[in-house]
Amino acid sequence: MTEVRYADFETTTALQTSRRMRRGGPPLDASATTKENASVTTTTVRLIDSEEANTIRRAGRQLLRVPKMPVRLIPQVAQGLNAGEGQAWGIAAVGAGQLGLAGEGVCVAVLDTGIDPKHPAFDGLISERNYKDFTGTGLVDSVGHGTHCAGIIFGRTVNDERIGLATGVTSVLIGKIADRNFTTTTDQLQQALNWAVNSGADVISLSVGLDFLGHASALRDAGLPQDAALVAALNDYRDYTRFFDRLIGQVVSAGAASRSALVVAAAGNDSHGDSQPPYRIGATLPAVAEKVLSVGAVSKGVGDLFDLAPFSNTGVDLCAPGVAIRSALPGGRYGAMTGTSQAAPHVAALATLWWQKVRNDRATRPDPDYVRSMMLGAAMPKRISGEHGFEEIGGGLAQAPV
């Protein structure tokens, strides 16, 4: 049966002094700032067992049921479209590198399979201070997925080969939440999200999804009849969605001095838009959570157009390059991968550029919701060929600020 805990959200308010930057960018010294007092509301979440939950409920407080469910790394798609070693063609496709923005001063978290800290593309960026393992399998990327995604976001140019969109990022957080022989659960996902936000992340990139079918299968293996297992899995999914929406609301919450971040997630690769008949599958959590930027994938098309990838799930906010994308691999290597897992870090990198622009323009720390709205408003639906509804392409092809 499903292991269940309960979420207790506690809210506190305190007066906090912050420093506001003068217009024109980060201050060079203390004289370039002005002090402001603000009332800051902070919400923390505790996961508790049923015994403590019963005590709290008797006191009249409401709690959310939090079932423990499996989370899977979104599987890669076989190199069938634009196959080969690939290129970092997404950089030009989304217009990165304009306005002289490169992500300076923005903190980016990648929650994935880890990273190869010795890869030349990450020279000087990774140490034990900003690399945390939530799996117990060690600070090594045995899959290569996390290294590849990180390279798309902030990988450095090596031997004149550019792979990263936001090459000026110097503040990074790497959370290892998945591995080849490790079953990731919602526990690791929640812990990593909290760690990233509390460590100062402005943008968080995720390429994992809740494994509903795997959860239903486990319930059947535990002795439930098939129909009962499906109903139980649906109930668990519903309850976890309620909790995760509340958790993300906490993560993205804005405030003058509160910690908050823009969360970007891959929509998934379960669709078959090229089959007969064609069909597309809806995205799962965390991509479908409220205020999360859900990302679909496109491939290179004809001329200046791009084609919606046949594997890309629906329920997206934006689309980005995700087919035969060249980036870093463990062991100092480079290679191509395909999937919405490659599209999501493109959008995460663009989010850092937008974050930097908004911060510079408004001379204050950006509100994640505002950055999200700016990105949605700048997207280009007409750059994607064919006729597609909003569920399939969202606002369209994500773009860098201009």
Short mmCIF file of C-alpha atoms in Angstrom, two decimals:
data_model
loop_
_atom_site.label_atom_id
_atom_site.label_comp_id
_atom_site.label_asym_id
_atom_site.label_seq_id
_atom_site.Cartn_x
_atom_site.Cartn_y
_atom_site.Cartn_z
CA MET A 1 0.00 0.00 0.00
CA THR A 2 0.99 3.62 -0.44
CA GLU A 3 3.17 5.19 2.24
CA VAL A 4 1.41 8.37 3.35
CA ARG A 5 2.43 11.42 5.33
CA TYR A 6 0.72 14.75 5.87
CA ALA A 7 1.83 18.29 5.05
CA ASP A 8 1.54 21.03 7.62
CA PHE A 9 2.08 24.49 6.08
CA GLU A 10 3.05 27.06 8.70
CA THR A 11 3.05 30.78 7.88
CA THR A 12 4.99 33.45 9.79
CA THR A 13 5.37 37.18 9.17
CA ALA A 14 8.40 39.27 10.13
CA LEU A 15 9.78 42.75 9.43
CA GLN A 16 12.92 42.51 7.34
CA THR A 17 15.33 45.14 6.07
CA SER A 18 16.49 44.81 2.50
CA ARG A 19 18.72 46.85 0.22
CA ARG A 20 17.35 48.19 -3.03
CA MET A 21 19.81 48.68 -5.89
CA ARG A 22 19.99 51.99 -7.63
CA ARG A 23 18.79 51.83 -11.23
CA GLY A 24 21.50 50.70 -13.58
CA GLY A 25 22.53 47.33 -12.16
CA PRO A 26 24.14 45.76 -9.10
CA PRO A 27 25.71 48.17 -6.59
CA LEU A 28 29.47 48.59 -6.45
CA ASP A 29 29.45 49.57 -2.79
CA ALA A 30 27.11 50.13 0.13
CA SER A 31 26.55 53.76 -0.85
CA ALA A 32 24.82 52.61 -4.04
CA THR A 33 21.91 51.09 -2.14
CA THR A 34 18.96 52.34 -0.16
CA LYS A 35 17.49 50.54 2.84
CA GLU A 36 13.88 49.43 2.80
CA ASN A 37 11.79 47.78 5.49
CA ALA A 38 9.30 45.19 4.35
CA SER A 39 6.86 42.83 5.99
CA VAL A 40 7.90 39.39 4.75
CA THR A 41 5.64 36.38 4.95
CA THR A 42 7.38 33.00 5.02
CA THR A 43 5.68 29.64 4.64
CA THR A 44 7.41 26.42 5.67
CA VAL A 45 6.17 22.88 5.18
CA ARG A 46 6.60 19.96 7.56
CA LEU A 47 5.84 16.39 6.55
CA ILE A 48 4.48 14.51 9.54
CA ASP A 49 3.18 11.02 10.33
CA SER A 50 -0.45 10.11 10.91
CA GLU A 51 -0.21 10.18 14.72
CA GLU A 52 1.00 13.78 14.84
CA ALA A 53 -1.45 14.66 12.06
CA ASN A 54 -4.38 13.46 14.16
CA THR A 55 -3.27 15.66 17.05
CA ILE A 56 -3.03 18.73 14.81
CA ARG A 57 -6.38 18.03 13.20
CA ARG A 58 -8.04 17.90 16.60
CA ALA A 59 -6.76 21.44 17.13
CA GLY A 60 -8.68 22.52 14.03
CA ARG A 61 -5.78 22.85 11.56
CA GLN A 62 -6.13 21.53 8.02
CA LEU A 63 -3.49 19.23 6.56
CA LEU A 64 -2.82 17.87 3.08
CA ARG A 65 -2.40 14.15 2.43
CA VAL A 66 0.99 13.47 0.79
CA PRO A 67 1.34 10.00 -0.75
CA LYS A 68 4.84 8.79 -1.54
CA MET A 69 4.97 8.13 -5.29
CA PRO A 70 7.73 7.20 -7.74
CA VAL A 71 9.31 9.88 -9.92
CA ARG A 72 11.03 8.86 -13.13
CA LEU A 73 13.69 10.56 -15.17
CA ILE A 74 12.00 11.49 -18.44
CA PRO A 75 13.42 8.90 -20.87
CA GLN A 76 15.45 10.00 -23.85
CA VAL A 77 14.11 9.62 -27.39
CA ALA A 78 16.08 7.51 -29.86
CA GLN A 79 18.11 9.63 -32.29
CA GLY A 80 15.74 9.33 -35.23
CA LEU A 81 15.03 12.93 -36.21
CA ASN A 82 17.95 15.05 -37.41
CA ALA A 83 20.12 12.18 -36.20
CA GLY A 84 23.88 12.24 -35.86
CA GLU A 85 26.08 14.03 -33.42
CA GLY A 86 23.85 17.08 -33.65
CA GLN A 87 24.65 20.72 -33.10
CA ALA A 88 23.90 23.32 -30.45
CA TRP A 89 21.46 24.81 -32.97
CA GLY A 90 19.04 25.88 -30.28
CA ILE A 91 21.23 28.87 -29.32
CA ALA A 92 20.46 30.69 -32.57
CA ALA A 93 16.89 29.37 -32.74
CA VAL A 94 15.86 31.16 -29.54
CA GLY A 95 17.96 34.27 -30.17
CA ALA A 96 20.34 33.85 -27.22
CA GLY A 97 23.28 36.21 -26.99
CA GLN A 98 21.43 39.43 -27.79
CA LEU A 99 21.60 42.61 -25.68
CA GLY A 100 24.87 41.39 -24.18
CA LEU A 101 22.96 39.29 -21.61
CA ALA A 102 24.64 36.06 -20.48
CA GLY A 103 23.02 35.36 -17.10
CA GLU A 104 25.50 37.19 -14.88
CA GLY A 105 24.34 37.43 -11.28
CA VAL A 106 21.56 34.84 -11.65
CA CYS A 107 21.60 31.58 -9.67
CA VAL A 108 20.47 28.46 -11.57
CA ALA A 109 19.64 25.05 -10.07
CA VAL A 110 19.59 21.84 -12.11
CA LEU A 111 17.80 18.95 -10.36
CA ASP A 112 18.66 15.87 -12.39
CA THR A 113 21.18 12.98 -12.43
CA GLY A 114 24.07 15.09 -11.23
CA ILE A 115 26.96 16.47 -13.27
CA ASP A 116 30.52 15.73 -14.31
CA PRO A 117 32.28 18.47 -12.31
CA LYS A 118 35.57 17.94 -14.14
CA HIS A 119 34.16 18.56 -17.61
CA PRO A 120 35.95 21.51 -19.27
CA ALA A 121 32.56 23.12 -19.97
CA PHE A 122 32.04 23.54 -16.19
CA ASP A 123 35.56 24.60 -15.28
CA GLY A 124 35.57 26.33 -11.89
CA LEU A 125 31.78 26.11 -11.42
CA ILE A 126 31.20 22.92 -9.40
CA SER A 127 32.35 21.93 -5.92
CA GLU A 128 30.97 20.01 -2.95
CA ARG A 129 29.50 23.30 -1.70
CA ASN A 130 27.00 23.56 -4.56
CA TYR A 131 26.59 19.87 -5.53
CA LYS A 132 24.24 17.82 -3.33
CA ASP A 133 23.28 14.15 -3.65
CA PHE A 134 19.71 13.22 -2.64
CA THR A 135 20.01 9.59 -3.79
CA GLY A 136 22.84 8.19 -1.67
CA THR A 137 24.65 7.06 -4.84
CA GLY A 138 27.42 9.63 -4.76
CA LEU A 139 28.40 12.84 -6.53
CA VAL A 140 28.79 11.30 -9.96
CA ASP A 141 26.60 11.41 -13.07
CA SER A 142 26.45 7.79 -14.21
CA VAL A 143 23.61 8.53 -16.65
CA GLY A 144 24.86 11.66 -18.41
CA HIS A 145 21.43 13.28 -18.48
CA GLY A 146 22.16 15.96 -15.89
CA THR A 147 25.53 16.83 -17.41
CA HIS A 148 23.90 17.29 -20.81
CA CYS A 149 21.09 19.49 -19.45
CA ALA A 150 23.51 21.63 -17.43
CA GLY A 151 25.68 22.12 -20.51
CA ILE A 152 22.73 23.53 -22.45
CA ILE A 153 22.07 26.09 -19.72
CA PHE A 154 25.51 27.36 -18.70
CA GLY A 155 28.17 25.21 -20.41
CA ARG A 156 31.29 27.21 -21.26
CA THR A 157 32.71 27.57 -24.75
CA VAL A 158 35.65 25.18 -25.19
CA ASN A 159 37.90 25.15 -28.28
CA ASP A 160 35.54 27.62 -29.98
CA GLU A 161 32.56 25.29 -29.53
CA ARG A 162 29.63 26.93 -27.76
CA ILE A 163 27.01 24.70 -26.16
CA GLY A 164 25.49 26.93 -23.44
CA LEU A 165 22.94 29.70 -23.79
CA ALA A 166 23.71 31.53 -20.52
CA THR A 167 27.50 31.35 -20.44
CA GLY A 168 27.81 34.17 -17.91
CA VAL A 169 26.16 32.23 -15.09
CA THR A 170 28.61 31.70 -12.24
CA SER A 171 26.23 30.76 -9.42
CA VAL A 172 24.93 27.22 -9.92
CA LEU A 173 23.32 24.53 -7.77
CA ILE A 174 23.37 20.87 -8.80
CA GLY A 175 20.93 18.52 -7.06
CA LYS A 176 21.20 14.82 -7.86
CA ILE A 177 17.71 13.34 -7.57
CA ALA A 178 17.93 10.42 -10.01
CA ASP A 179 20.32 7.63 -10.95
CA ARG A 180 20.31 4.50 -13.07
CA ASN A 181 19.77 2.07 -10.18
CA PHE A 182 17.86 4.35 -7.83
CA THR A 183 14.09 4.72 -7.56
CA THR A 184 13.42 8.42 -7.10
CA THR A 185 10.32 9.33 -5.13
CA THR A 186 8.38 12.47 -4.38
CA ASP A 187 10.45 12.74 -1.17
CA GLN A 188 13.67 13.46 -3.09
CA LEU A 189 11.87 15.87 -5.39
CA GLN A 190 10.46 17.91 -2.52
CA GLN A 191 13.72 17.91 -0.57
CA ALA A 192 15.69 19.06 -3.61
CA LEU A 193 13.25 21.85 -4.44
CA ASN A 194 13.40 23.18 -0.88
CA TRP A 195 17.21 22.94 -0.87
CA ALA A 196 17.48 24.83 -4.16
CA VAL A 197 15.21 27.67 -3.06
CA ASN A 198 16.77 27.97 0.39
CA SER A 199 20.22 28.02 -1.23
CA GLY A 200 19.28 31.03 -3.34
CA ALA A 201 18.16 29.62 -6.71
CA ASP A 202 16.45 32.11 -9.00
CA VAL A 203 15.68 29.54 -11.75
CA ILE A 204 15.19 25.77 -11.29
CA SER A 205 15.33 23.26 -14.16
CA LEU A 206 13.60 19.85 -13.88
CA SER A 207 13.45 16.94 -16.33
CA VAL A 208 11.55 14.38 -14.26
CA GLY A 209 7.92 13.30 -14.13
CA LEU A 210 5.61 11.55 -11.69
CA ASP A 211 5.37 7.87 -12.64
CA PHE A 212 1.63 7.21 -12.39
CA LEU A 213 1.68 3.89 -14.27
CA GLY A 214 4.64 2.67 -12.22
CA HIS A 215 2.76 3.55 -9.03
CA ALA A 216 -0.36 1.68 -10.18
CA SER A 217 1.77 -1.34 -11.09
CA ALA A 218 3.40 -1.34 -7.64
CA LEU A 219 -0.03 -1.29 -5.99
CA ARG A 220 -1.09 -4.29 -8.10
CA ASP A 221 2.11 -6.11 -7.13
CA ALA A 222 1.24 -5.38 -3.48
CA GLY A 223 -1.99 -7.37 -3.87
CA LEU A 224 -4.65 -4.91 -5.01
CA PRO A 225 -6.93 -5.97 -7.88
CA GLN A 226 -6.28 -4.04 -11.11
CA ASP A 227 -9.34 -1.78 -10.84
CA ALA A 228 -8.67 -1.02 -7.18
CA ALA A 229 -5.01 -0.30 -7.92
CA LEU A 230 -5.94 2.19 -10.65
CA VAL A 231 -8.45 3.96 -8.39
CA ALA A 232 -5.95 4.10 -5.53
CA ALA A 233 -3.26 5.44 -7.88
CA LEU A 234 -5.64 8.11 -9.18
CA ASN A 235 -6.51 9.16 -5.64
CA ASP A 236 -2.82 9.35 -4.74
CA TYR A 237 -2.10 11.40 -7.87
CA ARG A 238 -4.94 13.78 -7.03
CA ASP A 239 -3.74 14.25 -3.46
CA TYR A 240 -0.12 14.74 -4.47
CA THR A 241 -1.18 17.29 -7.09
CA ARG A 242 -2.91 19.33 -4.38
CA PHE A 243 0.20 19.21 -2.22
CA PHE A 244 2.60 19.95 -5.07
CA ASP A 245 0.58 22.94 -6.29
CA ARG A 246 0.73 24.34 -2.75
CA LEU A 247 4.46 23.59 -2.54
CA ILE A 248 5.18 25.27 -5.89
CA GLY A 249 3.07 28.22 -4.83
CA GLN A 250 5.43 28.53 -1.87
CA VAL A 251 8.52 28.17 -4.07
CA VAL A 252 7.38 30.81 -6.57
CA SER A 253 5.94 33.19 -3.97
CA ALA A 254 7.16 36.75 -4.44
CA GLY A 255 8.23 39.21 -1.80
CA ALA A 256 10.69 42.01 -1.20
CA ALA A 257 13.10 39.72 0.60
CA SER A 258 11.50 36.27 0.47
CA ARG A 259 13.17 33.37 -1.31
CA SER A 260 11.45 32.43 -4.54
CA ALA A 261 12.32 30.88 -7.89
CA LEU A 262 10.97 30.29 -11.36
CA VAL A 263 10.53 26.55 -11.96
CA VAL A 264 10.91 25.09 -15.48
CA ALA A 265 9.97 21.45 -16.24
CA ALA A 266 9.98 19.13 -19.25
CA ALA A 267 6.52 18.09 -20.45
CA GLY A 268 7.54 14.51 -21.31
CA ASN A 269 8.14 12.33 -24.38
CA ASP A 270 5.18 9.94 -24.33
CA SER A 271 3.31 11.14 -27.44
CA HIS A 272 3.24 9.67 -30.95
CA GLY A 273 2.28 12.47 -33.29
CA ASP A 274 3.72 10.55 -36.24
CA SER A 275 1.82 7.26 -35.70
CA GLN A 276 -1.37 6.11 -37.41
CA PRO A 277 -3.57 7.36 -35.96
CA PRO A 278 -1.46 10.07 -34.32
CA TYR A 279 -2.01 10.81 -30.65
CA ARG A 280 -0.53 12.98 -27.93
CA ILE A 281 -0.35 12.42 -24.19
CA GLY A 282 -0.81 15.08 -21.54
CA ALA A 283 2.13 16.14 -19.37
CA THR A 284 2.36 15.00 -15.77
CA LEU A 285 3.68 16.59 -12.59
CA PRO A 286 5.77 18.62 -12.01
CA ALA A 287 5.26 20.16 -15.47
CA VAL A 288 1.49 20.58 -15.05
CA ALA A 289 1.66 22.18 -11.62
CA GLU A 290 0.42 25.74 -11.36
CA LYS A 291 3.07 28.40 -12.06
CA VAL A 292 5.57 25.88 -13.43
CA LEU A 293 6.76 26.63 -16.98
CA SER A 294 5.97 23.41 -18.88
CA VAL A 295 8.14 22.91 -21.97
CA GLY A 296 7.53 21.02 -25.21
CA ALA A 297 10.10 20.23 -27.92
CA VAL A 298 10.59 21.29 -31.53
CA SER A 299 12.99 20.18 -34.27
CA LYS A 300 14.51 22.13 -37.14
CA GLY A 301 12.03 22.64 -39.95
CA VAL A 302 12.09 24.32 -43.35
CA GLY A 303 13.55 27.80 -43.58
CA ASP A 304 13.12 29.71 -40.35
CA LEU A 305 10.32 27.45 -39.11
CA PHE A 306 10.42 24.65 -36.57
CA ASP A 307 8.38 21.45 -36.35
CA LEU A 308 6.63 20.24 -33.22
CA ALA A 309 8.41 17.02 -32.21
CA PRO A 310 6.11 13.97 -32.52
CA PHE A 311 7.04 12.76 -29.01
CA SER A 312 6.29 16.08 -27.28
CA ASN A 313 3.44 15.91 -24.75
CA THR A 314 0.60 18.40 -24.50
CA GLY A 315 -0.18 20.86 -21.71
CA VAL A 316 2.85 23.07 -22.37
CA ASP A 317 3.46 26.78 -21.86
CA LEU A 318 6.38 27.16 -24.25
CA CYS A 319 8.33 25.15 -26.82
CA ALA A 320 12.08 25.04 -27.38
CA PRO A 321 14.68 23.08 -29.38
CA GLY A 322 14.77 19.46 -28.25
CA VAL A 323 15.93 17.26 -31.14
CA ALA A 324 19.57 16.24 -31.68
CA ILE A 325 20.92 18.86 -29.30
CA ARG A 326 24.67 18.76 -28.77
CA SER A 327 25.98 19.34 -25.25
CA ALA A 328 28.36 18.02 -22.62
CA LEU A 329 28.60 14.35 -21.59
CA PRO A 330 30.54 12.74 -18.70
CA GLY A 331 34.21 12.07 -19.24
CA GLY A 332 34.87 15.35 -21.01
CA ARG A 333 32.89 14.18 -24.04
CA TYR A 334 30.21 15.85 -26.17
CA GLY A 335 27.20 14.34 -27.90
CA ALA A 336 23.58 14.76 -28.90
CA MET A 337 20.41 13.92 -26.98
CA THR A 338 16.76 14.29 -27.91
CA GLY A 339 13.68 14.97 -25.81
CA THR A 340 11.75 17.57 -23.89
CA SER A 341 14.55 17.12 -21.34
CA GLN A 342 16.72 19.08 -23.79
CA ALA A 343 13.98 21.65 -24.47
CA ALA A 344 13.46 22.46 -20.77
CA PRO A 345 17.07 23.61 -20.12
CA HIS A 346 16.81 25.90 -23.16
CA VAL A 347 13.89 27.63 -21.45
CA ALA A 348 15.67 27.58 -18.07
CA ALA A 349 18.64 29.32 -19.71
CA LEU A 350 16.34 31.87 -21.33
CA ALA A 351 14.73 32.44 -17.94
CA THR A 352 18.14 33.45 -16.56
CA LEU A 353 18.54 35.99 -19.38
CA TRP A 354 15.06 37.39 -18.76
CA TRP A 355 15.76 37.43 -15.01
CA GLN A 356 18.92 39.44 -15.62
CA LYS A 357 17.14 41.88 -17.95
CA VAL A 358 14.23 42.47 -15.55
CA ARG A 359 16.63 42.94 -12.64
CA ASN A 360 18.66 45.47 -14.61
CA ASP A 361 15.59 47.33 -15.91
CA ARG A 362 13.76 47.51 -12.58
CA ALA A 363 16.80 47.74 -10.29
CA THR A 364 15.40 45.15 -7.91
CA ARG A 365 15.15 41.36 -7.54
CA PRO A 366 12.59 40.06 -10.05
CA ASP A 367 9.28 38.43 -9.21
CA PRO A 368 9.20 34.92 -10.76
CA ASP A 369 5.61 35.43 -11.92
CA TYR A 370 6.59 38.62 -13.73
CA VAL A 371 9.53 36.94 -15.47
CA ARG A 372 7.22 34.08 -16.47
CA SER A 373 4.69 36.51 -17.98
CA MET A 374 7.42 38.31 -19.92
CA MET A 375 8.62 35.02 -21.41
CA LEU A 376 5.11 33.96 -22.39
CA GLY A 377 4.50 37.33 -24.01
CA ALA A 378 7.70 37.13 -26.08
CA ALA A 379 7.05 33.62 -27.45
CA MET A 380 6.46 33.19 -31.20
CA PRO A 381 3.69 30.73 -32.15
CA LYS A 382 4.12 31.41 -35.89
CA ARG A 383 7.67 30.05 -35.82
CA ILE A 384 6.19 26.55 -35.35
CA SER A 385 4.92 24.97 -38.56
CA GLY A 386 1.49 23.37 -38.95
CA GLU A 387 -1.73 23.99 -37.12
CA HIS A 388 -1.49 23.36 -33.41
CA GLY A 389 -3.64 24.35 -30.48
CA PHE A 390 -2.46 26.10 -27.34
CA GLU A 391 -2.34 22.77 -25.49
CA GLU A 392 0.31 21.52 -27.92
CA ILE A 393 2.62 24.55 -28.27
CA GLY A 394 1.54 26.95 -25.54
CA GLY A 395 2.63 30.49 -26.39
CA GLY A 396 4.99 29.16 -29.09
CA LEU A 397 8.76 29.11 -29.52
CA ALA A 398 10.52 30.60 -26.50
CA GLN A 399 12.70 33.64 -27.22
CA ALA A 400 15.52 35.54 -25.56
CA PRO A 401 14.90 39.17 -24.58
CA VAL A 402 15.55 41.74 -27.31
#
